[in-house]
Amino acid sequence: SDVAHIPDEECIGALTSLDRDRWAEAREMIIEADERNLSLIQEIENALFVLCLEDSEPVSRDDIARIMLHGDARNRWYDKSIEFIVCKDGTAGINYEHSSIDDSSVVTLTGFIYDHVPVEAGTEEGCLSSRELNFTLSPEIREKISLACRDFDDLAGNTFVRVLDFRHFGKDRIKTFRL
């Protein structure tokens, strides 16, 4: 993850990997810690999507699948409907929550991005600016974030991801079975 230099206890997005009740409780604690935190959370919640920049450079399709499926939680905001994930080497993908977005819409969006977004490395033309969101975090919140990171690492460590590249037959053959 691109946040390797940031201590776990400052990776606030990891809290969104918690179950909904624990995340809601932590969210309230963050808001109560400093009145400015509410506007920072609202900026994220009101955004159309989250862009996750990964320092990793995947070497296999399994690595890509793992990064796109869950990453390490430290630079994600799982409570967001759409996360665009871009690795250091340009490998990219989308992680999205299915209940709020129709799959065909995501396919259309992906096609549009593929057809219209320039792929030249280092171009800044048309790029929007960004800024760091600095939350005020109490020691209690920092501890919750650290625990969320550890819990997520345990969960991810118990998640086996393998890409099967099956080429023996495709949809035309399956159609002959009338499934």
Short mmCIF file of C-alpha atoms in Angstrom, two decimals:
data_model
loop_
_atom_site.label_atom_id
_atom_site.label_comp_id
_atom_site.label_asym_id
_atom_site.label_seq_id
_atom_site.Cartn_x
_atom_site.Cartn_y
_atom_site.Cartn_z
CA SER A 1 0.00 0.00 0.00
CA ASP A 2 1.12 3.57 -0.62
CA VAL A 3 0.54 4.35 3.05
CA ALA A 4 3.40 2.13 4.25
CA HIS A 5 5.10 5.20 5.69
CA ILE A 6 2.01 6.17 7.72
CA PRO A 7 1.61 4.48 11.11
CA ASP A 8 -1.33 2.08 11.29
CA GLU A 9 -3.04 4.17 13.97
CA GLU A 10 -3.43 7.03 11.46
CA CYS A 11 -4.96 4.94 8.65
CA ILE A 12 -8.52 5.97 9.38
CA GLY A 13 -9.98 4.12 6.38
CA ALA A 14 -9.16 0.81 8.08
CA LEU A 15 -12.08 1.50 10.42
CA THR A 16 -14.44 1.01 7.47
CA SER A 17 -13.36 -2.64 7.37
CA LEU A 18 -15.11 -3.19 10.71
CA ASP A 19 -18.65 -4.50 10.94
CA ARG A 20 -21.27 -1.80 10.47
CA ASP A 21 -22.02 -1.27 14.18
CA ARG A 22 -18.36 -0.96 15.18
CA TRP A 23 -17.65 1.37 12.23
CA ALA A 24 -20.67 3.54 13.14
CA GLU A 25 -19.42 3.76 16.74
CA ALA A 26 -15.89 4.67 15.62
CA ARG A 27 -17.28 7.24 13.15
CA GLU A 28 -19.16 8.97 15.98
CA MET A 29 -16.01 8.98 18.13
CA ILE A 30 -14.07 10.61 15.29
CA ILE A 31 -16.72 13.31 14.90
CA GLU A 32 -16.83 13.94 18.64
CA ALA A 33 -13.01 14.22 18.85
CA ASP A 34 -12.94 17.45 16.82
CA GLU A 35 -15.69 19.41 15.07
CA ARG A 36 -13.52 19.67 11.91
CA ASN A 37 -13.55 15.88 11.57
CA LEU A 38 -17.22 15.94 10.56
CA SER A 39 -16.52 18.05 7.46
CA LEU A 40 -13.61 15.77 6.53
CA ILE A 41 -15.78 12.66 6.80
CA GLN A 42 -18.50 14.41 4.80
CA GLU A 43 -15.99 15.21 2.04
CA ILE A 44 -15.28 11.49 1.69
CA GLU A 45 -18.90 10.42 2.03
CA ASN A 46 -20.10 13.00 -0.51
CA ALA A 47 -17.44 12.11 -3.07
CA LEU A 48 -18.49 10.07 -6.09
CA PHE A 49 -15.68 7.58 -5.50
CA VAL A 50 -12.42 6.97 -3.68
CA LEU A 51 -9.10 6.72 -5.50
CA CYS A 52 -6.75 4.24 -3.80
CA LEU A 53 -3.10 4.58 -4.81
CA GLU A 54 -1.11 1.43 -4.16
CA ASP A 55 2.69 1.31 -3.90
CA SER A 56 2.56 -2.36 -4.83
CA GLU A 57 3.52 -3.72 -8.23
CA PRO A 58 1.66 -7.00 -8.67
CA VAL A 59 3.58 -9.78 -10.41
CA SER A 60 0.73 -12.23 -10.99
CA ARG A 61 -2.99 -12.25 -11.65
CA ASP A 62 -3.43 -13.62 -8.13
CA ASP A 63 -1.63 -10.53 -6.75
CA ILE A 64 -3.86 -8.27 -8.82
CA ALA A 65 -7.00 -10.04 -7.60
CA ARG A 66 -5.90 -9.79 -3.96
CA ILE A 67 -5.10 -6.09 -4.26
CA MET A 68 -8.35 -5.29 -6.05
CA LEU A 69 -10.47 -7.46 -3.76
CA HIS A 70 -9.27 -6.16 -0.44
CA GLY A 71 -5.74 -4.67 -0.37
CA ASP A 72 -4.54 -4.11 3.17
CA ALA A 73 -7.35 -1.77 4.37
CA ARG A 74 -4.95 1.05 5.22
CA ASN A 75 -5.72 3.17 2.15
CA ARG A 76 -9.28 2.06 1.49
CA TRP A 77 -12.69 3.37 2.39
CA TYR A 78 -14.86 0.26 2.22
CA ASP A 79 -17.98 2.24 3.09
CA LYS A 80 -17.75 3.94 -0.33
CA SER A 81 -19.70 2.43 -3.22
CA ILE A 82 -16.84 2.72 -5.73
CA GLU A 83 -13.09 2.51 -5.17
CA PHE A 84 -10.74 2.97 -8.11
CA ILE A 85 -7.46 1.24 -7.29
CA VAL A 86 -4.25 2.08 -9.15
CA CYS A 87 -0.95 0.34 -8.47
CA LYS A 88 2.48 1.90 -8.81
CA ASP A 89 3.03 0.15 -12.16
CA GLY A 90 -0.31 1.36 -13.58
CA THR A 91 -2.25 -1.84 -12.96
CA ALA A 92 -5.77 -0.70 -12.11
CA GLY A 93 -9.12 -2.03 -11.09
CA ILE A 94 -12.43 -1.18 -9.50
CA ASN A 95 -13.88 -2.48 -6.26
CA TYR A 96 -17.53 -1.63 -5.85
CA GLU A 97 -20.43 -2.48 -3.62
CA HIS A 98 -22.95 -4.38 -5.73
CA SER A 99 -26.23 -3.53 -4.00
CA SER A 100 -26.18 0.15 -4.99
CA ILE A 101 -24.76 -0.15 -8.51
CA ASP A 102 -25.90 -2.30 -11.40
CA ASP A 103 -23.10 -4.38 -12.93
CA SER A 104 -23.89 -3.16 -16.45
CA SER A 105 -23.34 0.44 -15.28
CA VAL A 106 -19.88 -0.45 -14.01
CA VAL A 107 -19.06 -2.23 -17.27
CA THR A 108 -20.15 0.88 -19.20
CA LEU A 109 -18.10 3.12 -16.91
CA THR A 110 -15.05 0.88 -17.24
CA GLY A 111 -15.37 0.90 -21.03
CA PHE A 112 -15.62 4.68 -21.05
CA ILE A 113 -12.51 5.02 -18.88
CA TYR A 114 -10.62 2.56 -21.06
CA ASP A 115 -11.59 4.41 -24.25
CA HIS A 116 -11.19 8.01 -23.03
CA VAL A 117 -8.60 8.28 -20.28
CA PRO A 118 -5.07 8.84 -21.57
CA VAL A 119 -2.54 6.22 -20.49
CA GLU A 120 0.66 8.23 -20.93
CA ALA A 121 2.63 8.13 -17.71
CA GLY A 122 3.32 11.45 -16.08
CA THR A 123 0.71 13.55 -17.88
CA GLU A 124 -0.98 16.09 -15.67
CA GLU A 125 -3.22 17.79 -18.21
CA GLY A 126 -6.79 17.76 -16.99
CA CYS A 127 -5.88 16.34 -13.57
CA LEU A 128 -7.68 17.63 -10.53
CA SER A 129 -5.79 18.71 -7.47
CA SER A 130 -5.88 16.78 -4.25
CA ARG A 131 -5.10 17.54 -0.65
CA GLU A 132 -4.44 15.61 2.51
CA LEU A 133 -7.32 15.31 4.94
CA ASN A 134 -5.89 15.74 8.43
CA PHE A 135 -8.15 14.25 11.08
CA THR A 136 -7.72 14.96 14.76
CA LEU A 137 -7.50 11.52 16.36
CA SER A 138 -7.74 10.77 20.05
CA PRO A 139 -5.60 8.01 21.59
CA GLU A 140 -8.75 5.87 21.85
CA ILE A 141 -9.49 6.26 18.13
CA ARG A 142 -5.86 5.50 17.26
CA GLU A 143 -6.11 2.28 19.24
CA LYS A 144 -9.33 1.34 17.43
CA ILE A 145 -7.61 1.95 14.08
CA SER A 146 -4.64 -0.22 15.09
CA LEU A 147 -6.99 -3.00 16.17
CA ALA A 148 -8.94 -2.68 12.91
CA CYS A 149 -5.68 -3.06 10.96
CA ARG A 150 -4.72 -6.17 12.94
CA ASP A 151 -8.20 -7.70 12.59
CA PHE A 152 -8.19 -7.00 8.88
CA ASP A 153 -4.72 -8.52 8.45
CA ASP A 154 -5.99 -11.69 10.16
CA LEU A 155 -9.06 -11.82 7.93
CA ALA A 156 -7.11 -11.13 4.74
CA GLY A 157 -4.51 -13.71 5.78
CA ASN A 158 -7.30 -16.29 5.95
CA THR A 159 -8.68 -15.35 2.54
CA PHE A 160 -7.30 -17.44 -0.28
CA VAL A 161 -7.34 -15.69 -3.65
CA ARG A 162 -6.54 -17.58 -6.83
CA VAL A 163 -7.34 -16.63 -10.43
CA LEU A 164 -8.40 -19.49 -12.67
CA ASP A 165 -7.67 -18.84 -16.33
CA PHE A 166 -10.01 -21.37 -17.93
CA ARG A 167 -9.75 -21.59 -21.72
CA HIS A 168 -11.05 -25.08 -22.53
CA PHE A 169 -14.41 -23.77 -23.68
CA GLY A 170 -16.49 -20.61 -23.41
CA LYS A 171 -20.04 -19.31 -23.49
CA ASP A 172 -20.88 -20.86 -26.87
CA ARG A 173 -20.21 -24.36 -25.54
CA ILE A 174 -22.19 -23.69 -22.36
CA LYS A 175 -25.15 -22.50 -24.45
CA THR A 176 -25.32 -25.92 -26.11
CA PHE A 177 -26.15 -27.34 -22.65
CA ARG A 178 -29.10 -24.90 -22.43
CA LEU A 179 -28.11 -23.77 -18.95
#
